[in-house]
């Protein structure tokens, strides 16, 4: 029963694809996403500047596709560090909407050479 619910929820909610996230990073487009991570206390809508996409580091070696982004606005578990850097599991980002606004300046502490939370980086924004 729960598996069917999760399958249908995934289809209805439109999970973020690697291709659409890559396009948003290349185009430096702001995104509106609905995020409900594994341990997220405050699932909800977030406005983000996506800058890197890769595989998360894990002890077992099998990571998840993750998105590094600057969160501008929206629901968060850490209100004291808003706006700020966040790491999102791509499969937990749903209803991704590309906004008309773009960003062209890297945020504080942006690392153009990598992300310590990723074992493999597929794409990193160019400024």
PDB file of C-alpha atoms in Angstrom:
ATOM      1  CA  UNK A   1       0.000   0.000   0.000  1.00  0.00           C
ATOM      2  CA  UNK A   2       2.773   2.460   0.969  1.00  0.00           C
ATOM      3  CA  UNK A   3       4.883   1.474  -2.082  1.00  0.00           C
ATOM      4  CA  UNK A   4       2.007   2.252  -4.433  1.00  0.00           C
ATOM      5  CA  UNK A   5       1.475   5.595  -2.687  1.00  0.00           C
ATOM      6  CA  UNK A   6       5.165   6.517  -3.029  1.00  0.00           C
ATOM      7  CA  UNK A   7       5.217   5.456  -6.696  1.00  0.00           C
ATOM      8  CA  UNK A   8       2.131   7.500  -7.523  1.00  0.00           C
ATOM      9  CA  UNK A   9       3.394  10.456  -5.484  1.00  0.00           C
ATOM     10  CA  UNK A  10       6.670  10.374  -7.462  1.00  0.00           C
ATOM     11  CA  UNK A  11       4.816  10.357 -10.769  1.00  0.00           C
ATOM     12  CA  UNK A  12       2.425  13.131  -9.782  1.00  0.00           C
ATOM     13  CA  UNK A  13       5.065  15.304  -8.112  1.00  0.00           C
ATOM     14  CA  UNK A  14       7.541  15.118 -11.034  1.00  0.00           C
ATOM     15  CA  UNK A  15      10.937  14.362  -9.513  1.00  0.00           C
ATOM     16  CA  UNK A  16      13.783  16.573 -10.748  1.00  0.00           C
ATOM     17  CA  UNK A  17      15.780  15.095 -13.632  1.00  0.00           C
ATOM     18  CA  UNK A  18      19.526  15.307 -14.123  1.00  0.00           C
ATOM     19  CA  UNK A  19      18.923  16.966 -17.504  1.00  0.00           C
ATOM     20  CA  UNK A  20      16.689  19.771 -16.200  1.00  0.00           C
ATOM     21  CA  UNK A  21      19.040  20.462 -13.268  1.00  0.00           C
ATOM     22  CA  UNK A  22      22.037  20.560 -15.641  1.00  0.00           C
ATOM     23  CA  UNK A  23      20.209  23.038 -17.896  1.00  0.00           C
ATOM     24  CA  UNK A  24      19.354  25.238 -14.908  1.00  0.00           C
ATOM     25  CA  UNK A  25      23.001  25.237 -13.754  1.00  0.00           C
ATOM     26  CA  UNK A  26      24.294  26.038 -17.263  1.00  0.00           C
ATOM     27  CA  UNK A  27      21.684  28.782 -17.703  1.00  0.00           C
ATOM     28  CA  UNK A  28      22.183  30.016 -14.120  1.00  0.00           C
ATOM     29  CA  UNK A  29      18.402  29.990 -13.683  1.00  0.00           C
ATOM     30  CA  UNK A  30      16.748  30.376 -10.314  1.00  0.00           C
ATOM     31  CA  UNK A  31      14.533  27.416  -9.507  1.00  0.00           C
ATOM     32  CA  UNK A  32      11.479  26.958  -7.372  1.00  0.00           C
ATOM     33  CA  UNK A  33      11.415  23.444  -5.905  1.00  0.00           C
ATOM     34  CA  UNK A  34       9.345  21.522  -3.422  1.00  0.00           C
ATOM     35  CA  UNK A  35      11.780  19.694  -1.139  1.00  0.00           C
ATOM     36  CA  UNK A  36      11.064  16.855   1.270  1.00  0.00           C
ATOM     37  CA  UNK A  37      14.380  15.214   2.151  1.00  0.00           C
ATOM     38  CA  UNK A  38      14.902  12.072   4.246  1.00  0.00           C
ATOM     39  CA  UNK A  39      15.342  13.984   7.491  1.00  0.00           C
ATOM     40  CA  UNK A  40      13.795  17.331   6.563  1.00  0.00           C
ATOM     41  CA  UNK A  41      11.742  18.726   9.414  1.00  0.00           C
ATOM     42  CA  UNK A  42      10.211  21.476   7.289  1.00  0.00           C
ATOM     43  CA  UNK A  43       9.361  20.176   3.819  1.00  0.00           C
ATOM     44  CA  UNK A  44       8.124  22.872   1.488  1.00  0.00           C
ATOM     45  CA  UNK A  45       8.824  25.301  -1.325  1.00  0.00           C
ATOM     46  CA  UNK A  46      12.293  26.770  -1.733  1.00  0.00           C
ATOM     47  CA  UNK A  47      13.824  29.276  -4.161  1.00  0.00           C
ATOM     48  CA  UNK A  48      17.364  28.247  -5.077  1.00  0.00           C
ATOM     49  CA  UNK A  49      20.363  29.129  -7.258  1.00  0.00           C
ATOM     50  CA  UNK A  50      21.649  25.717  -8.451  1.00  0.00           C
ATOM     51  CA  UNK A  51      25.446  25.615  -8.932  1.00  0.00           C
ATOM     52  CA  UNK A  52      26.665  21.995  -8.859  1.00  0.00           C
ATOM     53  CA  UNK A  53      25.364  18.504  -9.532  1.00  0.00           C
ATOM     54  CA  UNK A  54      27.056  15.249  -8.582  1.00  0.00           C
ATOM     55  CA  UNK A  55      26.997  12.080  -6.527  1.00  0.00           C
ATOM     56  CA  UNK A  56      27.020  12.284  -2.745  1.00  0.00           C
ATOM     57  CA  UNK A  57      29.835  10.778  -0.712  1.00  0.00           C
ATOM     58  CA  UNK A  58      28.908   7.730   1.329  1.00  0.00           C
ATOM     59  CA  UNK A  59      30.822   5.121   3.288  1.00  0.00           C
ATOM     60  CA  UNK A  60      29.342   2.334   1.151  1.00  0.00           C
ATOM     61  CA  UNK A  61      30.254   4.125  -2.075  1.00  0.00           C
ATOM     62  CA  UNK A  62      26.740   4.167  -3.558  1.00  0.00           C
ATOM     63  CA  UNK A  63      25.637   7.768  -3.336  1.00  0.00           C
ATOM     64  CA  UNK A  64      22.638   9.751  -4.459  1.00  0.00           C
ATOM     65  CA  UNK A  65      22.412  12.408  -7.130  1.00  0.00           C
ATOM     66  CA  UNK A  66      22.694  15.688  -5.210  1.00  0.00           C
ATOM     67  CA  UNK A  67      22.364  19.355  -6.035  1.00  0.00           C
ATOM     68  CA  UNK A  68      24.424  22.097  -4.352  1.00  0.00           C
ATOM     69  CA  UNK A  69      22.507  25.369  -4.328  1.00  0.00           C
ATOM     70  CA  UNK A  70      22.265  28.717  -2.629  1.00  0.00           C
ATOM     71  CA  UNK A  71      18.843  28.877  -1.003  1.00  0.00           C
ATOM     72  CA  UNK A  72      17.359  32.337  -1.252  1.00  0.00           C
ATOM     73  CA  UNK A  73      13.983  31.828   0.314  1.00  0.00           C
ATOM     74  CA  UNK A  74      11.429  29.326   1.530  1.00  0.00           C
ATOM     75  CA  UNK A  75      11.095  26.480   4.001  1.00  0.00           C
ATOM     76  CA  UNK A  76      14.227  25.449   5.879  1.00  0.00           C
ATOM     77  CA  UNK A  77      15.441  23.442   8.853  1.00  0.00           C
ATOM     78  CA  UNK A  78      18.138  26.068   9.539  1.00  0.00           C
ATOM     79  CA  UNK A  79      16.543  29.546   9.561  1.00  0.00           C
ATOM     80  CA  UNK A  80      19.599  31.122  11.213  1.00  0.00           C
ATOM     81  CA  UNK A  81      21.701  30.396   8.119  1.00  0.00           C
ATOM     82  CA  UNK A  82      19.272  31.806   5.546  1.00  0.00           C
ATOM     83  CA  UNK A  83      20.010  32.621   2.867  1.00  0.00           C
ATOM     84  CA  UNK A  84      22.759  30.039   2.573  1.00  0.00           C
ATOM     85  CA  UNK A  85      24.275  26.954   0.965  1.00  0.00           C
ATOM     86  CA  UNK A  86      22.279  23.746   0.964  1.00  0.00           C
ATOM     87  CA  UNK A  87      22.733  20.240  -0.448  1.00  0.00           C
ATOM     88  CA  UNK A  88      19.574  18.685  -1.891  1.00  0.00           C
ATOM     89  CA  UNK A  89      18.974  15.096  -2.930  1.00  0.00           C
ATOM     90  CA  UNK A  90      17.702  15.354  -6.499  1.00  0.00           C
ATOM     91  CA  UNK A  91      15.150  12.580  -5.995  1.00  0.00           C
ATOM     92  CA  UNK A  92      13.619  14.611  -3.144  1.00  0.00           C
ATOM     93  CA  UNK A  93      13.238  17.756  -5.306  1.00  0.00           C
ATOM     94  CA  UNK A  94       9.823  17.799  -6.938  1.00  0.00           C
ATOM     95  CA  UNK A  95       7.725  20.253  -8.934  1.00  0.00           C
ATOM     96  CA  UNK A  96      10.859  21.969 -10.247  1.00  0.00           C
ATOM     97  CA  UNK A  97      10.015  25.247 -11.960  1.00  0.00           C
ATOM     98  CA  UNK A  98      12.571  27.313 -13.829  1.00  0.00           C
ATOM     99  CA  UNK A  99      12.054  30.953 -12.901  1.00  0.00           C
ATOM    100  CA  UNK A 100      12.587  33.911 -15.230  1.00  0.00           C
ATOM    101  CA  UNK A 101      15.348  35.316 -13.008  1.00  0.00           C
ATOM    102  CA  UNK A 102      18.975  34.337 -13.471  1.00  0.00           C
ATOM    103  CA  UNK A 103      22.044  34.807 -11.290  1.00  0.00           C
ATOM    104  CA  UNK A 104      25.488  35.791 -12.492  1.00  0.00           C
ATOM    105  CA  UNK A 105      27.588  36.353  -9.373  1.00  0.00           C
ATOM    106  CA  UNK A 106      28.908  33.526  -7.201  1.00  0.00           C
ATOM    107  CA  UNK A 107      27.748  33.578  -3.594  1.00  0.00           C
ATOM    108  CA  UNK A 108      30.187  33.763  -0.635  1.00  0.00           C
ATOM    109  CA  UNK A 109      32.396  30.675  -0.261  1.00  0.00           C
ATOM    110  CA  UNK A 110      31.481  29.310  -3.702  1.00  0.00           C
ATOM    111  CA  UNK A 111      34.067  26.701  -4.673  1.00  0.00           C
ATOM    112  CA  UNK A 112      34.634  26.631  -8.457  1.00  0.00           C
ATOM    113  CA  UNK A 113      36.817  23.503  -8.229  1.00  0.00           C
ATOM    114  CA  UNK A 114      34.567  21.091  -6.375  1.00  0.00           C
ATOM    115  CA  UNK A 115      32.279  20.220  -3.516  1.00  0.00           C
ATOM    116  CA  UNK A 116      33.505  18.263  -0.485  1.00  0.00           C
ATOM    117  CA  UNK A 117      30.089  16.596  -0.129  1.00  0.00           C
ATOM    118  CA  UNK A 118      30.333  15.013  -3.589  1.00  0.00           C
ATOM    119  CA  UNK A 119      32.362  11.977  -4.618  1.00  0.00           C
ATOM    120  CA  UNK A 120      31.834  12.845  -8.298  1.00  0.00           C
ATOM    121  CA  UNK A 121      30.844  16.196  -9.742  1.00  0.00           C
ATOM    122  CA  UNK A 122      29.064  16.196 -13.100  1.00  0.00           C
ATOM    123  CA  UNK A 123      28.698  19.911 -13.550  1.00  0.00           C
ATOM    124  CA  UNK A 124      29.687  23.084 -11.731  1.00  0.00           C
ATOM    125  CA  UNK A 125      28.473  26.587 -12.639  1.00  0.00           C
ATOM    126  CA  UNK A 126      30.857  28.814 -14.574  1.00  0.00           C
ATOM    127  CA  UNK A 127      31.046  32.457 -13.558  1.00  0.00           C
TER     128      UNK A 127
END
